[in-house]
């Protein structure tokens, strides 16, 4: 559900501080979820898997590692809300065209399985302004 | 056809989820659209329409009431969820589940809903434990009888036994019309074909659905036919799209508080090709059902990969169908 809408259009970019790159991500589900239900946000760039420990998740000014999400029982990823998903990768992505995939795995209480929904987007990264 | 009935029309705002998700419709737009069709009873998936649940800020709740009043609509049902898998390593215990449902009963009261849709994974003992609060608040709890469950399924039978024993008139059912999937939904078929299903196997699955073959058997048969992953996924849908007899609702009518009028599409001829409302609505009239027919458009997820989603047009078409079948036009 909402597969092609997970990656917010035009949102893939290098972070201003040069520490990595990020994208805007929406929850692929029909209701907001408590963050502990977000089991994984698996990213690949140009076919290469991003290590889970390099991923940070930010909503409403709060930043979590994916492991920290698993024990967050109050804060939520709201329906349709654009979260920032950041990859810690010094220097960010090199300038040019990249293919980015974001796959979100959710633990839905009434389903016996944890659905995975994925989205792939092409993004042009500009050379850094120095 | 008899047209003497007390059935009311409404819309679950679930129907406009795609437009809401993309920020093309606000909560006020959704209410305005439903009310504009004369479907004034509003059902809400609260974790979709409000933020910060369960501690929804007061200004959002005030905005909800102002919007309802402005458009001549009223709150009808709050759809609750029970996050039994909140913790990764264990399920909620009984007391936690009761506390969660009580929270939802209070929230329903806060947004003016007299009905709460109880999600079907809620253990009946938890519902029973909440009866005193439901009565105190005068909020009714209706379990969602949702495919693959149906009124004669052991889980629902157990729910019926335990809740009926309370003697309370605040506990009952919210049947989801998806359990009356008489014909395999064309939007499902077409999506699986787009995804790469094998036409010969698709045809086999359609015939098996029409013949009501046990889904487990269909799965074994299509494996032997050399099914690919998409074929298997399509065969799996048979498990969750059952046909049971709508007349079975007659026995339960005094305890049916709300109807989830699920639909996958209303075609150009004004009919739902999969769910036979022309058979269902006469049963509701015969049984003296006096709650809402709450439009629940679920086709968006089956067409979004290839087509523009138009929840408003689909809801409009279903409401036109209801007016026809309810004798309003």
PDB file of N, CA and C in Angstrom, chain B residues 264-328:
ATOM      1  N   UNK B 264     -14.790  -2.678  -3.505  1.00  0.00           N
ATOM      2  CA  UNK B 264     -13.513  -2.592  -4.220  1.00  0.00           C
ATOM      3  C   UNK B 264     -13.624  -1.674  -5.434  1.00  0.00           C
ATOM      4  N   UNK B 265     -14.803  -1.621  -6.002  1.00  0.00           N
ATOM      5  CA  UNK B 265     -15.059  -0.674  -7.088  1.00  0.00           C
ATOM      6  C   UNK B 265     -16.563  -0.660  -7.338  1.00  0.00           C
ATOM      7  N   UNK B 266     -17.023   0.476  -7.791  1.00  0.00           N
ATOM      8  CA  UNK B 266     -18.367   0.533  -8.366  1.00  0.00           C
ATOM      9  C   UNK B 266     -18.137   0.849  -9.840  1.00  0.00           C
ATOM     10  N   UNK B 267     -18.568  -0.055 -10.697  1.00  0.00           N
ATOM     11  CA  UNK B 267     -18.228   0.093 -12.116  1.00  0.00           C
ATOM     12  C   UNK B 267     -19.151   1.103 -12.805  1.00  0.00           C
ATOM     13  N   UNK B 268     -18.942   1.275 -14.092  1.00  0.00           N
ATOM     14  CA  UNK B 268     -19.689   2.305 -14.818  1.00  0.00           C
ATOM     15  C   UNK B 268     -21.187   2.038 -14.831  1.00  0.00           C
ATOM     16  N   UNK B 269     -21.574   0.784 -14.602  1.00  0.00           N
ATOM     17  CA  UNK B 269     -23.008   0.475 -14.578  1.00  0.00           C
ATOM     18  C   UNK B 269     -23.600   0.720 -13.191  1.00  0.00           C
ATOM     19  N   UNK B 270     -22.764   1.157 -12.240  1.00  0.00           N
ATOM     20  CA  UNK B 270     -23.271   1.465 -10.905  1.00  0.00           C
ATOM     21  C   UNK B 270     -23.358   0.268  -9.974  1.00  0.00           C
ATOM     22  N   UNK B 271     -22.677  -0.821 -10.337  1.00  0.00           N
ATOM     23  CA  UNK B 271     -22.726  -2.018  -9.497  1.00  0.00           C
ATOM     24  C   UNK B 271     -21.342  -2.364  -8.966  1.00  0.00           C
ATOM     25  N   UNK B 272     -21.321  -3.044  -7.817  1.00  0.00           N
ATOM     26  CA  UNK B 272     -20.081  -3.592  -7.272  1.00  0.00           C
ATOM     27  C   UNK B 272     -19.989  -5.006  -7.838  1.00  0.00           C
ATOM     28  N   UNK B 273     -19.027  -5.278  -8.720  1.00  0.00           N
ATOM     29  CA  UNK B 273     -19.019  -6.578  -9.390  1.00  0.00           C
ATOM     30  C   UNK B 273     -18.711  -7.764  -8.466  1.00  0.00           C
ATOM     31  N   UNK B 274     -18.079  -7.494  -7.311  1.00  0.00           N
ATOM     32  CA  UNK B 274     -17.677  -8.604  -6.441  1.00  0.00           C
ATOM     33  C   UNK B 274     -18.659  -8.847  -5.294  1.00  0.00           C
ATOM     34  N   UNK B 275     -19.167  -7.757  -4.709  1.00  0.00           N
ATOM     35  CA  UNK B 275     -20.006  -7.865  -3.510  1.00  0.00           C
ATOM     36  C   UNK B 275     -21.436  -7.485  -3.888  1.00  0.00           C
ATOM     37  N   UNK B 276     -22.371  -8.423  -3.809  1.00  0.00           N
ATOM     38  CA  UNK B 276     -23.710  -8.209  -4.364  1.00  0.00           C
ATOM     39  C   UNK B 276     -24.634  -7.421  -3.419  1.00  0.00           C
ATOM     40  N   UNK B 277     -24.497  -6.106  -3.439  1.00  0.00           N
ATOM     41  CA  UNK B 277     -25.344  -5.279  -2.571  1.00  0.00           C
ATOM     42  C   UNK B 277     -26.820  -5.426  -2.880  1.00  0.00           C
ATOM     43  N   UNK B 278     -27.133  -5.787  -4.122  1.00  0.00           N
ATOM     44  CA  UNK B 278     -28.551  -5.982  -4.468  1.00  0.00           C
ATOM     45  C   UNK B 278     -29.125  -7.211  -3.759  1.00  0.00           C
ATOM     46  N   UNK B 279     -28.247  -8.077  -3.247  1.00  0.00           N
ATOM     47  CA  UNK B 279     -28.714  -9.198  -2.423  1.00  0.00           C
ATOM     48  C   UNK B 279     -28.638  -8.867  -0.933  1.00  0.00           C
ATOM     49  N   UNK B 280     -27.665  -8.031  -0.570  1.00  0.00           N
ATOM     50  CA  UNK B 280     -27.385  -7.771   0.847  1.00  0.00           C
ATOM     51  C   UNK B 280     -28.397  -6.798   1.448  1.00  0.00           C
ATOM     52  N   UNK B 281     -28.663  -5.709   0.745  1.00  0.00           N
ATOM     53  CA  UNK B 281     -29.513  -4.666   1.326  1.00  0.00           C
ATOM     54  C   UNK B 281     -30.941  -5.153   1.603  1.00  0.00           C
ATOM     55  N   UNK B 282     -31.529  -5.961   0.705  1.00  0.00           N
ATOM     56  CA  UNK B 282     -32.858  -6.501   1.056  1.00  0.00           C
ATOM     57  C   UNK B 282     -32.857  -7.316   2.351  1.00  0.00           C
ATOM     58  N   UNK B 283     -31.746  -7.987   2.638  1.00  0.00           N
ATOM     59  CA  UNK B 283     -31.650  -8.752   3.897  1.00  0.00           C
ATOM     60  C   UNK B 283     -31.673  -7.787   5.087  1.00  0.00           C
ATOM     61  N   UNK B 284     -30.951  -6.688   4.965  1.00  0.00           N
ATOM     62  CA  UNK B 284     -30.910  -5.708   6.057  1.00  0.00           C
ATOM     63  C   UNK B 284     -32.290  -5.096   6.274  1.00  0.00           C
ATOM     64  N   UNK B 285     -32.985  -4.830   5.173  1.00  0.00           N
ATOM     65  CA  UNK B 285     -34.338  -4.262   5.288  1.00  0.00           C
ATOM     66  C   UNK B 285     -35.264  -5.288   5.940  1.00  0.00           C
ATOM     67  N   UNK B 286     -35.180  -6.518   5.476  1.00  0.00           N
ATOM     68  CA  UNK B 286     -36.033  -7.590   6.027  1.00  0.00           C
ATOM     69  C   UNK B 286     -35.796  -7.754   7.526  1.00  0.00           C
ATOM     70  N   UNK B 287     -34.532  -7.622   7.934  1.00  0.00           N
ATOM     71  CA  UNK B 287     -34.191  -7.846   9.343  1.00  0.00           C
ATOM     72  C   UNK B 287     -34.454  -6.648  10.230  1.00  0.00           C
ATOM     73  N   UNK B 288     -34.883  -5.552   9.635  1.00  0.00           N
ATOM     74  CA  UNK B 288     -35.172  -4.370  10.443  1.00  0.00           C
ATOM     75  C   UNK B 288     -33.934  -3.655  10.931  1.00  0.00           C
ATOM     76  N   UNK B 289     -32.843  -3.809  10.191  1.00  0.00           N
ATOM     77  CA  UNK B 289     -31.603  -3.122  10.567  1.00  0.00           C
ATOM     78  C   UNK B 289     -31.840  -1.606  10.588  1.00  0.00           C
ATOM     79  N   UNK B 290     -31.373  -0.943  11.652  1.00  0.00           N
ATOM     80  CA  UNK B 290     -31.641   0.495  11.749  1.00  0.00           C
ATOM     81  C   UNK B 290     -30.364   1.324  11.959  1.00  0.00           C
ATOM     82  N   UNK B 291     -29.210   0.709  11.690  1.00  0.00           N
ATOM     83  CA  UNK B 291     -27.955   1.462  11.802  1.00  0.00           C
ATOM     84  C   UNK B 291     -27.535   2.034  10.456  1.00  0.00           C
ATOM     85  N   UNK B 292     -26.244   2.237  10.316  1.00  0.00           N
ATOM     86  CA  UNK B 292     -25.712   2.862   9.116  1.00  0.00           C
ATOM     87  C   UNK B 292     -25.124   1.860   8.133  1.00  0.00           C
ATOM     88  N   UNK B 293     -25.236   2.218   6.875  1.00  0.00           N
ATOM     89  CA  UNK B 293     -24.431   1.604   5.835  1.00  0.00           C
ATOM     90  C   UNK B 293     -23.269   2.558   5.648  1.00  0.00           C
ATOM     91  N   UNK B 294     -22.092   2.134   6.089  1.00  0.00           N
ATOM     92  CA  UNK B 294     -20.943   3.024   6.113  1.00  0.00           C
ATOM     93  C   UNK B 294     -19.998   2.663   4.962  1.00  0.00           C
ATOM     94  N   UNK B 295     -19.975   3.511   3.955  1.00  0.00           N
ATOM     95  CA  UNK B 295     -19.145   3.244   2.763  1.00  0.00           C
ATOM     96  C   UNK B 295     -17.689   3.052   3.155  1.00  0.00           C
ATOM     97  N   UNK B 296     -17.099   1.966   2.685  1.00  0.00           N
ATOM     98  CA  UNK B 296     -15.690   1.710   2.979  1.00  0.00           C
ATOM     99  C   UNK B 296     -15.000   1.301   1.681  1.00  0.00           C
ATOM    100  N   UNK B 297     -14.450   2.297   1.003  1.00  0.00           N
ATOM    101  CA  UNK B 297     -13.790   2.044  -0.281  1.00  0.00           C
ATOM    102  C   UNK B 297     -12.390   1.477  -0.056  1.00  0.00           C
ATOM    103  N   UNK B 298     -12.164   0.285  -0.585  1.00  0.00           N
ATOM    104  CA  UNK B 298     -10.868  -0.364  -0.396  1.00  0.00           C
ATOM    105  C   UNK B 298     -10.204  -0.710  -1.728  1.00  0.00           C
ATOM    106  N   UNK B 299     -10.706  -0.116  -2.800  1.00  0.00           N
ATOM    107  CA  UNK B 299     -10.114  -0.431  -4.106  1.00  0.00           C
ATOM    108  C   UNK B 299      -8.814   0.293  -4.376  1.00  0.00           C
ATOM    109  N   UNK B 300      -8.582   1.386  -3.647  1.00  0.00           N
ATOM    110  CA  UNK B 300      -7.402   2.217  -3.933  1.00  0.00           C
ATOM    111  C   UNK B 300      -6.105   1.410  -3.948  1.00  0.00           C
ATOM    112  N   UNK B 301      -5.970   0.495  -3.000  1.00  0.00           N
ATOM    113  CA  UNK B 301      -4.708  -0.240  -2.903  1.00  0.00           C
ATOM    114  C   UNK B 301      -4.524  -1.232  -4.047  1.00  0.00           C
ATOM    115  N   UNK B 302      -5.604  -1.532  -4.758  1.00  0.00           N
ATOM    116  CA  UNK B 302      -5.508  -2.498  -5.853  1.00  0.00           C
ATOM    117  C   UNK B 302      -5.327  -1.828  -7.212  1.00  0.00           C
ATOM    118  N   UNK B 303      -5.476  -0.528  -7.267  1.00  0.00           N
ATOM    119  CA  UNK B 303      -5.326   0.148  -8.560  1.00  0.00           C
ATOM    120  C   UNK B 303      -4.216   1.193  -8.563  1.00  0.00           C
ATOM    121  N   UNK B 304      -3.711   1.538  -7.367  1.00  0.00           N
ATOM    122  CA  UNK B 304      -2.796   2.682  -7.266  1.00  0.00           C
ATOM    123  C   UNK B 304      -1.541   2.527  -8.118  1.00  0.00           C
ATOM    124  N   UNK B 305      -1.160   1.290  -8.419  1.00  0.00           N
ATOM    125  CA  UNK B 305       0.054   1.079  -9.217  1.00  0.00           C
ATOM    126  C   UNK B 305      -0.135   1.502 -10.676  1.00  0.00           C
ATOM    127  N   UNK B 306      -1.392   1.567 -11.124  1.00  0.00           N
ATOM    128  CA  UNK B 306      -1.613   1.789 -12.556  1.00  0.00           C
ATOM    129  C   UNK B 306      -2.605   2.906 -12.883  1.00  0.00           C
ATOM    130  N   UNK B 307      -3.426   3.277 -11.916  1.00  0.00           N
ATOM    131  CA  UNK B 307      -4.490   4.238 -12.214  1.00  0.00           C
ATOM    132  C   UNK B 307      -4.539   5.348 -11.176  1.00  0.00           C
ATOM    133  N   UNK B 308      -5.168   6.436 -11.562  1.00  0.00           N
ATOM    134  CA  UNK B 308      -5.444   7.510 -10.615  1.00  0.00           C
ATOM    135  C   UNK B 308      -6.525   7.020  -9.651  1.00  0.00           C
ATOM    136  N   UNK B 309      -6.299   7.231  -8.380  1.00  0.00           N
ATOM    137  CA  UNK B 309      -7.310   6.862  -7.385  1.00  0.00           C
ATOM    138  C   UNK B 309      -8.291   8.020  -7.245  1.00  0.00           C
ATOM    139  N   UNK B 310      -9.582   7.704  -7.231  1.00  0.00           N
ATOM    140  CA  UNK B 310     -10.587   8.745  -7.041  1.00  0.00           C
ATOM    141  C   UNK B 310     -11.612   8.255  -6.018  1.00  0.00           C
ATOM    142  N   UNK B 311     -11.253   8.367  -4.751  1.00  0.00           N
ATOM    143  CA  UNK B 311     -12.124   7.907  -3.677  1.00  0.00           C
ATOM    144  C   UNK B 311     -13.470   8.629  -3.685  1.00  0.00           C
ATOM    145  N   UNK B 312     -13.428   9.906  -4.004  1.00  0.00           N
ATOM    146  CA  UNK B 312     -14.686  10.670  -4.005  1.00  0.00           C
ATOM    147  C   UNK B 312     -15.676  10.113  -5.018  1.00  0.00           C
ATOM    148  N   UNK B 313     -15.206   9.853  -6.231  1.00  0.00           N
ATOM    149  CA  UNK B 313     -16.107   9.345  -7.265  1.00  0.00           C
ATOM    150  C   UNK B 313     -16.621   7.951  -6.882  1.00  0.00           C
ATOM    151  N   UNK B 314     -15.746   7.128  -6.315  1.00  0.00           N
ATOM    152  CA  UNK B 314     -16.174   5.784  -5.934  1.00  0.00           C
ATOM    153  C   UNK B 314     -17.212   5.825  -4.815  1.00  0.00           C
ATOM    154  N   UNK B 315     -16.992   6.666  -3.826  1.00  0.00           N
ATOM    155  CA  UNK B 315     -17.979   6.787  -2.746  1.00  0.00           C
ATOM    156  C   UNK B 315     -19.296   7.334  -3.308  1.00  0.00           C
ATOM    157  N   UNK B 316     -19.188   8.313  -4.189  1.00  0.00           N
ATOM    158  CA  UNK B 316     -20.410   8.881  -4.782  1.00  0.00           C
ATOM    159  C   UNK B 316     -21.207   7.781  -5.486  1.00  0.00           C
ATOM    160  N   UNK B 317     -20.495   6.955  -6.235  1.00  0.00           N
ATOM    161  CA  UNK B 317     -21.204   5.890  -6.963  1.00  0.00           C
ATOM    162  C   UNK B 317     -21.861   4.905  -6.003  1.00  0.00           C
ATOM    163  N   UNK B 318     -21.142   4.550  -4.918  1.00  0.00           N
ATOM    164  CA  UNK B 318     -21.754   3.594  -3.992  1.00  0.00           C
ATOM    165  C   UNK B 318     -22.965   4.201  -3.299  1.00  0.00           C
ATOM    166  N   UNK B 319     -22.863   5.469  -2.941  1.00  0.00           N
ATOM    167  CA  UNK B 319     -24.004   6.110  -2.287  1.00  0.00           C
ATOM    168  C   UNK B 319     -25.200   6.218  -3.240  1.00  0.00           C
ATOM    169  N   UNK B 320     -24.935   6.435  -4.515  1.00  0.00           N
ATOM    170  CA  UNK B 320     -26.028   6.428  -5.500  1.00  0.00           C
ATOM    171  C   UNK B 320     -26.684   5.051  -5.536  1.00  0.00           C
ATOM    172  N   UNK B 321     -25.848   4.014  -5.472  1.00  0.00           N
ATOM    173  CA  UNK B 321     -26.370   2.648  -5.455  1.00  0.00           C
ATOM    174  C   UNK B 321     -27.229   2.422  -4.209  1.00  0.00           C
ATOM    175  N   UNK B 322     -26.745   2.918  -3.060  1.00  0.00           N
ATOM    176  CA  UNK B 322     -27.521   2.754  -1.825  1.00  0.00           C
ATOM    177  C   UNK B 322     -28.875   3.445  -1.943  1.00  0.00           C
ATOM    178  N   UNK B 323     -28.870   4.663  -2.474  1.00  0.00           N
ATOM    179  CA  UNK B 323     -30.149   5.383  -2.605  1.00  0.00           C
ATOM    180  C   UNK B 323     -31.136   4.563  -3.436  1.00  0.00           C
ATOM    181  N   UNK B 324     -30.612   3.968  -4.491  1.00  0.00           N
ATOM    182  CA  UNK B 324     -31.466   3.165  -5.370  1.00  0.00           C
ATOM    183  C   UNK B 324     -31.995   1.950  -4.601  1.00  0.00           C
ATOM    184  N   UNK B 325     -31.093   1.242  -3.910  1.00  0.00           N
ATOM    185  CA  UNK B 325     -31.500  -0.006  -3.248  1.00  0.00           C
ATOM    186  C   UNK B 325     -32.309   0.255  -1.975  1.00  0.00           C
ATOM    187  N   UNK B 326     -32.191   1.451  -1.427  1.00  0.00           N
ATOM    188  CA  UNK B 326     -32.956   1.789  -0.218  1.00  0.00           C
ATOM    189  C   UNK B 326     -34.271   2.490  -0.556  1.00  0.00           C
ATOM    190  N   UNK B 327     -34.493   2.667  -1.845  1.00  0.00           N
ATOM    191  CA  UNK B 327     -35.755   3.271  -2.258  1.00  0.00           C
ATOM    192  C   UNK B 327     -35.817   4.765  -2.057  1.00  0.00           C
ATOM    193  N   UNK B 328     -34.647   5.426  -2.001  1.00  0.00           N
ATOM    194  CA  UNK B 328     -34.646   6.887  -1.827  1.00  0.00           C
ATOM    195  C   UNK B 328     -34.869   7.611  -3.146  1.00  0.00           C
TER     196      UNK B 328
END
